Tab-separated table of N, CA and C in Angstrom:
chain	number	residue	atom	x	y	z
A	12	MET	N	1.064	-1.378	-0.498
A	12	MET	CA	-0.581	0.343	-0.294
A	12	MET	C	0.972	1.183	-0.149
A	13	PHE	N	0.147	2.436	-0.849
A	13	PHE	CA	0.364	3.498	-0.747
A	13	PHE	C	0.217	4.294	-0.345
A	14	TYR	N	0.484	5.008	0.869
A	14	TYR	CA	0.453	6.413	1.755
A	14	TYR	C	0.968	7.106	0.798
A	15	SER	N	0.011	8.723	0.521
A	15	SER	CA	0.444	9.999	0.346
A	15	SER	C	-0.427	11.067	1.904
A	16	PHE	N	0.403	12.139	1.866
A	16	PHE	CA	-0.292	14.036	2.445
A	16	PHE	C	-1.144	14.220	1.237
A	17	ARG	N	-2.035	14.888	2.221
A	17	ARG	CA	-2.622	15.843	1.687
A	17	ARG	C	-1.504	17.247	0.924
A	18	TYR	N	-0.710	17.855	1.857
A	18	TYR	CA	1.321	18.202	1.101
A	18	TYR	C	1.490	18.305	-0.056
A	19	GLU	N	1.580	16.428	0.240
A	19	GLU	CA	1.963	15.964	-1.370
A	19	GLU	C	0.871	16.094	-2.309
A	20	GLU	N	0.234	16.642	-2.536
A	20	GLU	CA	-1.194	16.865	-3.710
A	20	GLU	C	-1.263	17.381	-4.631
A	21	ALA	N	0.228	18.593	-3.831
A	21	ALA	CA	0.521	19.090	-5.675
A	21	ALA	C	1.465	19.572	-6.493
A	22	PHE	N	1.946	17.646	-6.600
A	22	PHE	CA	3.912	17.863	-7.100
A	22	PHE	C	3.740	15.696	-7.149
A	23	LEU	N	2.214	15.460	-6.347
A	23	LEU	CA	2.199	13.916	-6.741
A	23	LEU	C	1.624	13.722	-8.614
A	24	PRO	N	-0.002	13.903	-9.027
A	24	PRO	CA	0.088	14.149	-10.288
A	24	PRO	C	1.619	13.393	-10.690
A	25	THR	N	2.513	14.352	-10.443
A	25	THR	CA	3.507	14.915	-12.345
A	25	THR	C	4.347	13.730	-11.073
A	26	MET	N	4.495	13.402	-9.787
A	26	MET	CA	5.425	12.836	-8.914
A	26	MET	C	7.486	13.576	-9.860
A	27	SER	N	7.537	14.965	-9.497
A	27	SER	CA	8.492	15.771	-9.504
A	27	SER	C	8.852	15.952	-7.979
A	28	ARG	N	8.594	15.206	-7.346
A	28	ARG	CA	9.763	15.078	-6.240
A	28	ARG	C	9.004	13.580	-5.196
A	29	LEU	N	10.140	12.699	-4.683
A	29	LEU	CA	9.486	11.399	-4.195
A	29	LEU	C	8.734	11.541	-2.627
A	30	PRO	N	8.007	11.439	-2.536
A	30	PRO	CA	6.838	11.088	-1.640
A	30	PRO	C	7.484	10.460	0.332
A	31	LEU	N	7.027	11.116	0.756
A	31	LEU	CA	7.321	10.082	1.798
A	31	LEU	C	7.558	9.320	2.284
A	32	HIS	N	6.395	8.120	1.536
A	32	HIS	CA	6.136	6.860	2.356
A	32	HIS	C	7.871	5.915	1.574
A	33	LEU	N	7.690	7.045	0.316
A	33	LEU	CA	8.597	5.967	-0.792
A	33	LEU	C	10.280	6.783	-0.312
A	34	ARG	N	10.360	7.909	0.165
A	34	ARG	CA	11.597	7.965	1.785
A	34	ARG	C	11.471	6.984	2.767
A	35	MET	N	10.206	6.608	3.255
A	35	MET	CA	10.122	5.786	3.891
A	35	MET	C	11.602	4.415	3.792
A	36	LYS	N	10.313	3.799	2.784
A	36	LYS	CA	11.199	2.618	2.116
A	36	LYS	C	12.504	3.031	1.347
A	37	LEU	N	13.592	3.384	1.355
A	37	LEU	CA	14.525	3.988	0.972
A	37	LEU	C	14.583	4.076	2.258
A	38	ASP	N	14.604	4.545	3.374
A	38	ASP	CA	15.504	4.529	4.511
A	38	ASP	C	15.412	3.429	4.638
A	39	LEU	N	14.768	2.160	4.806
A	39	LEU	CA	15.177	1.425	5.691
A	39	LEU	C	16.206	1.087	5.246
A	40	ALA	N	15.806	0.581	3.501
A	40	ALA	CA	16.669	-0.656	2.914
A	40	ALA	C	17.658	-0.131	2.492
A	41	GLY	N	17.824	0.674	3.061
A	41	GLY	CA	19.222	2.426	2.620
A	41	GLY	C	19.904	2.138	1.598
A	42	MET	N	18.733	3.082	0.640
A	42	MET	CA	18.938	4.183	-0.541
A	42	MET	C	18.388	5.078	-0.537
A	43	LYS	N	19.217	5.693	-1.681
A	43	LYS	CA	19.325	7.239	-1.815
A	43	LYS	C	19.084	7.169	-3.122
A	44	LEU	N	17.963	8.328	-3.146
A	44	LEU	CA	17.954	8.546	-4.730
A	44	LEU	C	17.960	10.820	-4.661
A	45	SER	N	18.708	10.406	-5.669
A	45	SER	CA	19.489	12.188	-5.799
A	45	SER	C	17.701	11.811	-5.962
A	46	LEU	N	16.471	13.667	-6.263
A	46	LEU	CA	15.972	14.364	-6.995
A	46	LEU	C	16.020	13.777	-8.614
A	47	LYS	N	17.362	14.054	-8.992
A	47	LYS	CA	17.755	14.299	-10.568
A	47	LYS	C	17.314	13.558	-10.823
A	48	VAL	N	17.895	11.618	-10.468
A	48	VAL	CA	17.873	10.392	-10.306
A	48	VAL	C	16.044	10.331	-10.533
A	49	TRP	N	16.269	10.431	-9.736
A	49	TRP	CA	13.934	10.613	-9.391
A	49	TRP	C	13.595	10.545	-10.640
A	50	LEU	N	13.477	12.171	-11.334
A	50	LEU	CA	12.782	12.296	-12.059
A	50	LEU	C	13.552	12.097	-12.896
A	51	ALA	N	14.526	11.356	-13.237
A	51	ALA	CA	15.181	10.516	-14.694
A	51	ALA	C	13.849	9.040	-14.820
A	52	PHE	N	13.790	8.748	-14.328
A	52	PHE	CA	12.567	7.191	-13.721
A	52	PHE	C	11.647	8.084	-14.595
A	53	SER	N	11.657	6.736	-15.579
A	53	SER	CA	9.341	7.347	-16.436
A	53	SER	C	8.580	7.405	-15.364
A	54	MET	N	7.350	8.767	-15.466
A	54	MET	CA	6.711	7.872	-14.600
A	54	MET	C	5.360	6.878	-13.945
A	55	GLU	N	5.736	5.998	-15.420
A	55	GLU	CA	5.448	4.797	-14.928
A	55	GLU	C	6.148	3.486	-13.629
A	56	GLU	N	8.023	3.878	-13.721
A	56	GLU	CA	7.801	3.663	-13.289
A	56	GLU	C	8.754	3.885	-11.410
A	57	ARG	N	8.757	5.857	-11.640
A	57	ARG	CA	8.178	6.195	-10.179
A	57	ARG	C	6.512	5.856	-9.772
A	58	THR	N	5.614	5.551	-10.373
A	58	THR	CA	4.303	4.882	-9.715
A	58	THR	C	5.020	3.324	-8.496
A	59	VAL	N	5.556	2.605	-9.146
A	59	VAL	CA	5.119	1.275	-9.397
A	59	VAL	C	6.615	1.312	-7.981
A	60	LEU	N	7.396	2.233	-8.119
A	60	LEU	CA	8.221	2.206	-6.788
A	60	LEU	C	7.472	2.199	-5.693
A	61	CYS	N	6.875	3.748	-5.910
A	61	CYS	CA	5.670	4.011	-5.203
A	61	CYS	C	5.147	2.934	-4.577
A	62	HIS	N	4.587	1.653	-5.856
A	62	HIS	CA	3.197	1.291	-4.841
A	62	HIS	C	4.275	-0.833	-4.691
A	63	LEU	N	5.720	-0.475	-4.699
A	63	LEU	CA	6.045	-1.580	-4.591
A	63	LEU	C	5.692	-2.134	-3.349
A	64	PRO	N	5.144	-3.052	-2.453
A	64	PRO	CA	5.398	-3.770	-1.048
A	64	PRO	C	6.721	-3.124	-1.440
A	65	SER	N	7.077	-3.480	0.700
A	65	SER	CA	8.900	-3.978	1.073
A	65	SER	C	8.720	-3.807	2.755
A	66	ASP	N	7.400	-4.552	3.308
A	66	ASP	CA	7.597	-4.647	4.562
A	66	ASP	C	8.562	-6.319	4.143
A	67	HIS	N	8.079	-6.744	4.186
A	67	HIS	CA	8.397	-8.494	4.062
A	67	HIS	C	10.685	-8.042	3.457
A	68	GLU	N	11.573	-9.502	4.085
A	68	GLU	CA	12.448	-9.768	3.024
A	68	GLU	C	12.088	-10.111	1.795
A	69	GLU	N	11.386	-10.475	2.058
A	69	GLU	CA	11.575	-10.829	-0.678
A	69	GLU	C	10.865	-9.786	-0.526
A	70	GLU	N	9.904	-8.715	0.079
A	70	GLU	CA	9.894	-7.798	-0.758
A	70	GLU	C	10.675	-6.511	-0.389
A	71	LYS	N	11.333	-6.779	0.476
A	71	LYS	CA	12.751	-5.261	0.084
A	71	LYS	C	13.659	-5.866	-0.782
A	72	ASN	N	14.034	-6.214	-1.241
A	72	ASN	CA	14.808	-7.567	-1.469
A	72	ASN	C	14.117	-7.330	-3.485
A	73	ALA	N	12.969	-7.812	-3.858
A	73	ALA	CA	12.548	-6.556	-5.081
A	73	ALA	C	11.891	-5.702	-5.100
A	74	PHE	N	12.198	-5.125	-4.384
A	74	PHE	CA	12.495	-3.366	-4.247
A	74	PHE	C	14.101	-3.217	-5.115
A	75	THR	N	14.707	-2.748	-3.700
A	75	THR	CA	16.670	-1.779	-4.255
A	75	THR	C	16.752	-3.136	-5.460
A	76	ALA	N	16.166	-4.179	-5.616
A	76	ALA	CA	16.513	-4.925	-6.985
A	76	ALA	C	15.732	-4.082	-7.970
A	77	TYR	N	15.128	-3.494	-8.189
A	77	TYR	CA	14.500	-2.906	-8.629
A	77	TYR	C	14.723	-1.045	-8.234
A	78	VAL	N	15.412	-0.938	-7.452
A	78	VAL	CA	15.554	0.922	-7.746
A	78	VAL	C	17.086	-0.092	-7.712
A	79	ASP	N	17.755	-0.672	-7.419
A	79	ASP	CA	19.368	-0.453	-8.236
A	79	ASP	C	18.878	-0.649	-9.727
A	80	PHE	N	18.189	-1.447	-10.656
A	80	PHE	CA	18.282	-1.850	-11.509
A	80	PHE	C	18.384	0.204	-12.437
A	81	LEU	N	16.871	0.886	-12.399
A	81	LEU	CA	16.610	1.033	-12.234
A	81	LEU	C	17.656	2.745	-12.457
A	82	CYS	N	18.286	2.388	-10.998
A	82	CYS	CA	19.527	3.115	-10.992
A	82	CYS	C	20.710	3.222	-12.136
A	83	ARG	N	20.899	2.288	-12.863
A	83	ARG	CA	20.924	1.688	-13.881
A	83	ARG	C	21.352	1.505	-14.741
A	84	LYS	N	19.664	1.948	-14.764
A	84	LYS	CA	19.667	1.504	-16.451
A	84	LYS	C	19.651	4.282	-16.632
A	85	TYR	N	19.572	4.318	-16.119
A	85	TYR	CA	19.809	5.866	-15.945
A	85	TYR	C	20.449	6.608	-15.986
A	86	ARG	N	21.759	5.984	-15.231
A	86	ARG	CA	22.898	7.220	-14.014
A	86	ARG	C	23.881	6.214	-14.324
A	87	GLY	N	24.157	4.495	-14.863
A	87	GLY	CA	24.919	3.622	-15.383
A	87	GLY	C	25.448	3.638	-14.523
A	88	ALA	N	25.496	3.630	-13.377
A	88	ALA	CA	25.668	3.171	-12.415
A	88	ALA	C	24.838	2.519	-10.546
A	89	PRO	N	24.946	1.355	-10.275
A	89	PRO	CA	24.253	1.018	-9.105
A	89	PRO	C	23.392	2.148	-7.836
A	90	ALA	N	22.528	2.003	-7.280
A	90	ALA	CA	21.577	2.950	-6.836
A	90	ALA	C	22.842	3.448	-5.080
A	91	GLU	N	22.851	4.216	-4.736
A	91	GLU	CA	23.201	5.046	-3.121
A	91	GLU	C	23.405	4.136	-2.362
A	92	ARG	N	24.067	3.728	-1.713
A	92	ARG	CA	23.934	2.689	0.179
A	92	ARG	C	24.157	3.735	0.470
A	93	THR	N	23.574	3.589	1.872
A	93	THR	CA	22.884	4.982	2.753
A	93	THR	C	23.306	3.593	3.518
A	94	PRO	N	23.672	3.379	5.203
A	94	PRO	CA	23.784	2.843	6.321
A	94	PRO	C	21.825	2.470	6.782
A	95	PRO	N	20.664	1.366	6.808
A	95	PRO	CA	19.492	0.881	6.122
A	95	PRO	C	18.866	2.064	8.194
A	96	ALA	N	18.561	2.983	7.539
A	96	ALA	CA	18.046	3.635	8.871
A	96	ALA	C	17.443	3.154	10.386
A	97	ASP	N	17.308	2.510	11.578
A	97	ASP	CA	16.922	2.584	11.783
A	97	ASP	C	15.928	1.988	12.099
A	98	ARG	N	15.153	2.098	12.620
A	98	ARG	CA	13.303	2.617	12.523
A	98	ARG	C	12.698	2.096	13.716
A	99	THR	N	13.195	1.613	14.562
A	99	THR	CA	12.985	1.819	16.083
A	99	THR	C	12.961	3.959	16.271
A	100	THR	N	14.100	4.944	15.411
A	100	THR	CA	14.109	5.857	15.699
A	100	THR	C	12.317	6.799	15.998
A	101	TRP	N	11.659	6.000	15.058
A	101	TRP	CA	10.545	7.210	15.024
A	101	TRP	C	9.234	5.823	14.897
A	102	ASP	N	9.221	4.842	16.015
A	102	ASP	CA	8.687	3.813	15.811
A	102	ASP	C	7.720	3.119	16.931
A	103	ASN	N	8.766	3.637	17.449
A	103	ASN	CA	8.555	2.861	19.028
A	103	ASN	C	8.220	3.377	19.513
A	104	PRO	N	6.538	3.325	19.142
A	104	PRO	CA	4.522	4.133	19.547
A	104	PRO	C	5.222	4.157	21.460
A	105	HIS	N	6.830	3.929	21.951
A	105	HIS	CA	6.600	4.656	23.779
A	105	HIS	C	6.951	5.284	23.029
A	106	GLN	N	7.519	5.644	23.403
A	106	GLN	CA	9.280	7.355	22.750
A	106	GLN	C	8.702	8.309	21.831
A	107	ILE	N	8.294	8.791	22.161
A	107	ILE	CA	8.341	10.258	20.507
A	107	ILE	C	9.943	10.985	20.783
A	108	PRO	N	10.098	10.895	19.598
A	108	PRO	CA	11.075	11.389	19.626
A	108	PRO	C	12.474	12.645	19.759
A	109	PRO	N	12.515	12.910	19.698
A	109	PRO	CA	13.476	14.629	20.395
A	109	PRO	C	12.927	15.919	19.651
A	110	ALA	N	13.008	14.797	18.358
A	110	ALA	CA	12.954	16.398	17.049
A	110	ALA	C	11.597	17.142	16.913
A	111	VAL	N	10.716	15.169	17.146
A	111	VAL	CA	9.321	15.484	16.661
A	111	VAL	C	8.802	16.224	17.921
A	112	MET	N	9.407	15.794	19.171
A	112	MET	CA	9.081	16.674	20.857
A	112	MET	C	9.291	18.628	20.400
A	113	GLU	N	10.202	18.931	19.746
A	113	GLU	CA	10.636	19.888	19.780
A	113	GLU	C	10.000	20.769	19.327
A	114	ARG	N	9.705	20.132	18.038
A	114	ARG	CA	8.731	20.884	16.858
A	114	ARG	C	7.424	21.030	16.743
A	115	SER	N	6.857	19.821	17.461
A	115	SER	CA	5.886	19.956	17.894
A	115	SER	C	5.365	21.470	18.988
A	116	LEU	N	6.364	21.183	20.132
A	116	LEU	CA	6.249	22.464	21.063
A	116	LEU	C	6.379	23.690	20.594
A	117	GLY	N	6.938	22.842	19.183
A	117	GLY	CA	7.889	25.054	18.993
A	117	GLY	C	5.793	25.842	18.223
A	118	ALA	N	5.043	24.946	16.764
A	118	ALA	CA	4.610	23.662	16.713
A	118	ALA	C	3.442	24.686	17.726
A	119	GLY	N	3.259	24.793	19.196
A	119	GLY	CA	1.965	24.875	19.878
A	119	GLY	C	0.984	24.060	19.793
A	120	ALA	N	1.811	23.156	19.436
A	120	ALA	CA	0.451	21.575	19.394
A	120	ALA	C	1.261	20.158	20.219
A	121	GLY	N	1.779	19.997	21.646
A	121	GLY	CA	2.953	18.732	21.793
A	121	GLY	C	1.809	18.340	21.126
A	122	VAL	N	2.933	17.021	20.826
A	122	VAL	CA	2.589	15.797	20.603
A	122	VAL	C	2.512	14.793	21.650
A	123	THR	N	0.937	14.040	22.225
A	123	THR	CA	1.372	13.378	23.104
A	123	THR	C	0.941	12.265	23.419
A	124	PRO	N	2.356	11.495	23.878
A	124	PRO	CA	2.619	9.892	24.182
A	124	PRO	C	0.851	8.997	23.866
A	125	GLN	N	-0.293	9.109	24.480
A	125	GLN	CA	-1.550	9.155	23.368
A	125	GLN	C	-1.564	9.528	21.890
A	126	GLN	N	-1.238	10.549	21.646
A	126	GLN	CA	-1.365	10.353	20.014
A	126	GLN	C	-0.399	9.384	19.473
A	127	TRP	N	1.234	10.181	19.854
A	127	TRP	CA	1.997	8.975	19.362
A	127	TRP	C	2.015	6.784	19.354
A	128	GLN	N	1.128	7.024	20.039
A	128	GLN	CA	0.525	5.685	20.120
A	128	GLN	C	-0.374	5.025	19.161
A	129	GLN	N	-1.148	5.650	19.256
A	129	GLN	CA	-2.331	6.144	18.487
A	129	GLN	C	-1.869	5.922	16.463
A	130	TRP	N	-0.234	6.276	15.933
A	130	TRP	CA	-0.621	6.389	14.799
A	130	TRP	C	0.202	5.760	14.370
A	131	ASN	N	-0.161	5.364	13.522
A	131	ASN	CA	0.835	4.316	11.929
A	131	ASN	C	2.137	4.564	12.181
A	132	SER	N	3.055	3.751	11.781
A	132	SER	CA	4.507	3.991	11.423
A	132	SER	C	5.336	4.364	9.784
A	133	HIS	N	4.425	4.524	9.393
A	133	HIS	CA	4.197	6.359	7.844
A	133	HIS	C	4.415	6.753	9.061
A	134	GLN	N	3.455	7.587	9.804
A	134	GLN	CA	2.470	8.386	10.280
A	134	GLN	C	3.899	8.759	11.089
A	135	ARG	N	4.413	8.359	11.710
A	135	ARG	CA	4.814	8.772	13.030
A	135	ARG	C	6.521	8.691	12.087
A	136	TYR	N	7.222	8.254	11.025
A	136	TYR	CA	8.076	8.982	9.941
A	136	TYR	C	7.840	10.279	9.002
A	137	ALA	N	6.827	9.920	8.878
A	137	ALA	CA	6.107	10.974	8.459
A	137	ALA	C	6.474	13.082	9.540
A	138	LEU	N	6.117	12.056	10.690
A	138	LEU	CA	6.599	14.236	11.523
A	138	LEU	C	7.897	13.369	11.515
A	139	TYR	N	8.126	12.417	11.672
A	139	TYR	CA	10.293	12.146	12.331
A	139	TYR	C	10.404	13.047	10.925
A	140	LYS	N	10.797	12.253	9.962
A	140	LYS	CA	11.474	13.342	8.881
A	140	LYS	C	11.419	14.787	8.432
A	141	THR	N	10.039	15.422	9.223
A	141	THR	CA	9.638	16.368	8.126
A	141	THR	C	10.512	17.080	9.701
A	142	ALA	N	10.664	16.088	10.544
A	142	ALA	CA	10.920	17.559	12.203
A	142	ALA	C	12.506	17.285	11.772
A	143	ILE	N	12.974	16.630	10.845
A	143	ILE	CA	14.376	16.951	10.567
A	143	ILE	C	14.444	17.570	9.348
A	144	SER	N	13.746	17.778	9.228
A	144	SER	CA	13.988	18.603	7.868
A	144	SER	C	14.859	19.985	7.525
A	145	LYS	N	15.515	20.473	6.837
A	145	LYS	CA	15.891	21.440	7.122
A	145	LYS	C	15.760	22.592	5.783
A	146	ASN	N	14.863	21.489	5.401
A	146	ASN	CA	14.711	22.447	4.046
A	146	ASN	C	13.203	22.814	3.522
A	147	GLU	N	12.406	21.913	4.422
A	147	GLU	CA	11.050	22.326	3.764
A	147	GLU	C	10.363	22.454	5.581
A	148	PRO	N	10.571	23.319	6.806
A	148	PRO	CA	9.635	22.313	7.828
A	148	PRO	C	8.120	22.766	8.727
A	149	GLU	N	8.557	23.295	6.527
A	149	GLU	CA	6.698	23.731	7.098
A	149	GLU	C	5.627	22.786	6.892
A	150	ASN	N	6.435	21.624	6.124
A	150	ASN	CA	5.391	19.735	6.077
A	150	ASN	C	5.105	19.777	6.988
A	151	PHE	N	6.002	20.254	7.508
A	151	PHE	CA	5.722	19.136	10.119
A	151	PHE	C	4.198	19.212	10.027
A	152	ALA	N	4.207	21.537	10.464
A	152	ALA	CA	3.124	20.905	11.254
A	152	ALA	C	1.402	21.176	10.482
A	153	ALA	N	1.855	20.510	8.727
A	153	ALA	CA	0.536	19.750	7.432
A	153	ALA	C	0.918	18.523	8.258
A	154	VAL	N	1.577	17.512	8.722
A	154	VAL	CA	1.787	16.342	8.433
A	154	VAL	C	1.402	16.375	9.922
A	155	LEU	N	1.474	16.985	10.862
A	155	LEU	CA	0.830	17.030	12.125
A	155	LEU	C	-0.465	17.450	12.383
A	156	GLU	N	-1.037	18.492	11.706
A	156	GLU	CA	-2.469	19.006	11.802
A	156	GLU	C	-3.445	17.083	10.994
A	157	GLU	N	-2.365	16.885	9.691
A	157	GLU	CA	-3.668	16.365	9.663
A	157	GLU	C	-4.044	14.624	9.832
A	158	VAL	N	-1.771	14.848	10.665
A	158	VAL	CA	-2.775	13.019	11.519
A	158	VAL	C	-2.977	13.361	12.459
A	159	ASN	N	-2.902	14.266	13.046
A	159	ASN	CA	-3.696	14.917	14.262
A	159	ASN	C	-5.723	15.153	13.897
A	160	GLY	N	-6.236	14.828	12.177
A	160	GLY	CA	-7.120	14.647	11.817
A	160	GLY	C	-7.161	13.770	11.643
A	161	SER	N	-6.670	12.405	11.237
A	161	SER	CA	-6.366	10.949	11.063
A	161	SER	C	-7.318	11.780	8.874
A	162	LYS	N	-6.604	12.088	8.447
A	162	LYS	CA	-7.572	12.497	7.247
A	162	LYS	C	-6.036	12.449	5.928
A	163	GLU	N	-6.062	11.271	6.303
A	163	GLU	CA	-4.392	11.394	5.122
A	163	GLU	C	-4.770	10.292	4.112
A	164	LYS	N	-4.244	10.748	2.319
A	164	LYS	CA	-5.203	10.195	1.470
A	164	LYS	C	-4.180	8.550	1.224
A	165	LYS	N	-4.857	7.973	1.237
A	165	LYS	CA	-4.163	6.671	0.058
A	165	LYS	C	-4.654	6.312	-0.550
């Protein structure tokens, strides 16, 4: 399943940016895609990457093989690798990451432990990723508002 957030609606029709849910899959797989490489992929290939499952080891292997294949096809080199993200950084339902707590307090809507526990993994990831973002810090408030209202797009 592929999840998207309302603030992503502006670029989803053209897939001109990497959606957060795809970034989570890449982070967990230990892969990195630049925007330039992402935009080299066809619209169909971008869509497939967004919708490919990667929860189980076999799925993750297929996902990483496809990313690697596309990188070799378009840039003539394998996909960039990074250490896989530790899911517990954002996915521990009993501990709100300091960056999320700090950013939410700064937005005037401190995240409570009860809220953090009720949100799904991809919602917690979106909050964490936007909380640590240096490029677009305004996206944090949009994601927080959306998960508080549980009106995410699927």
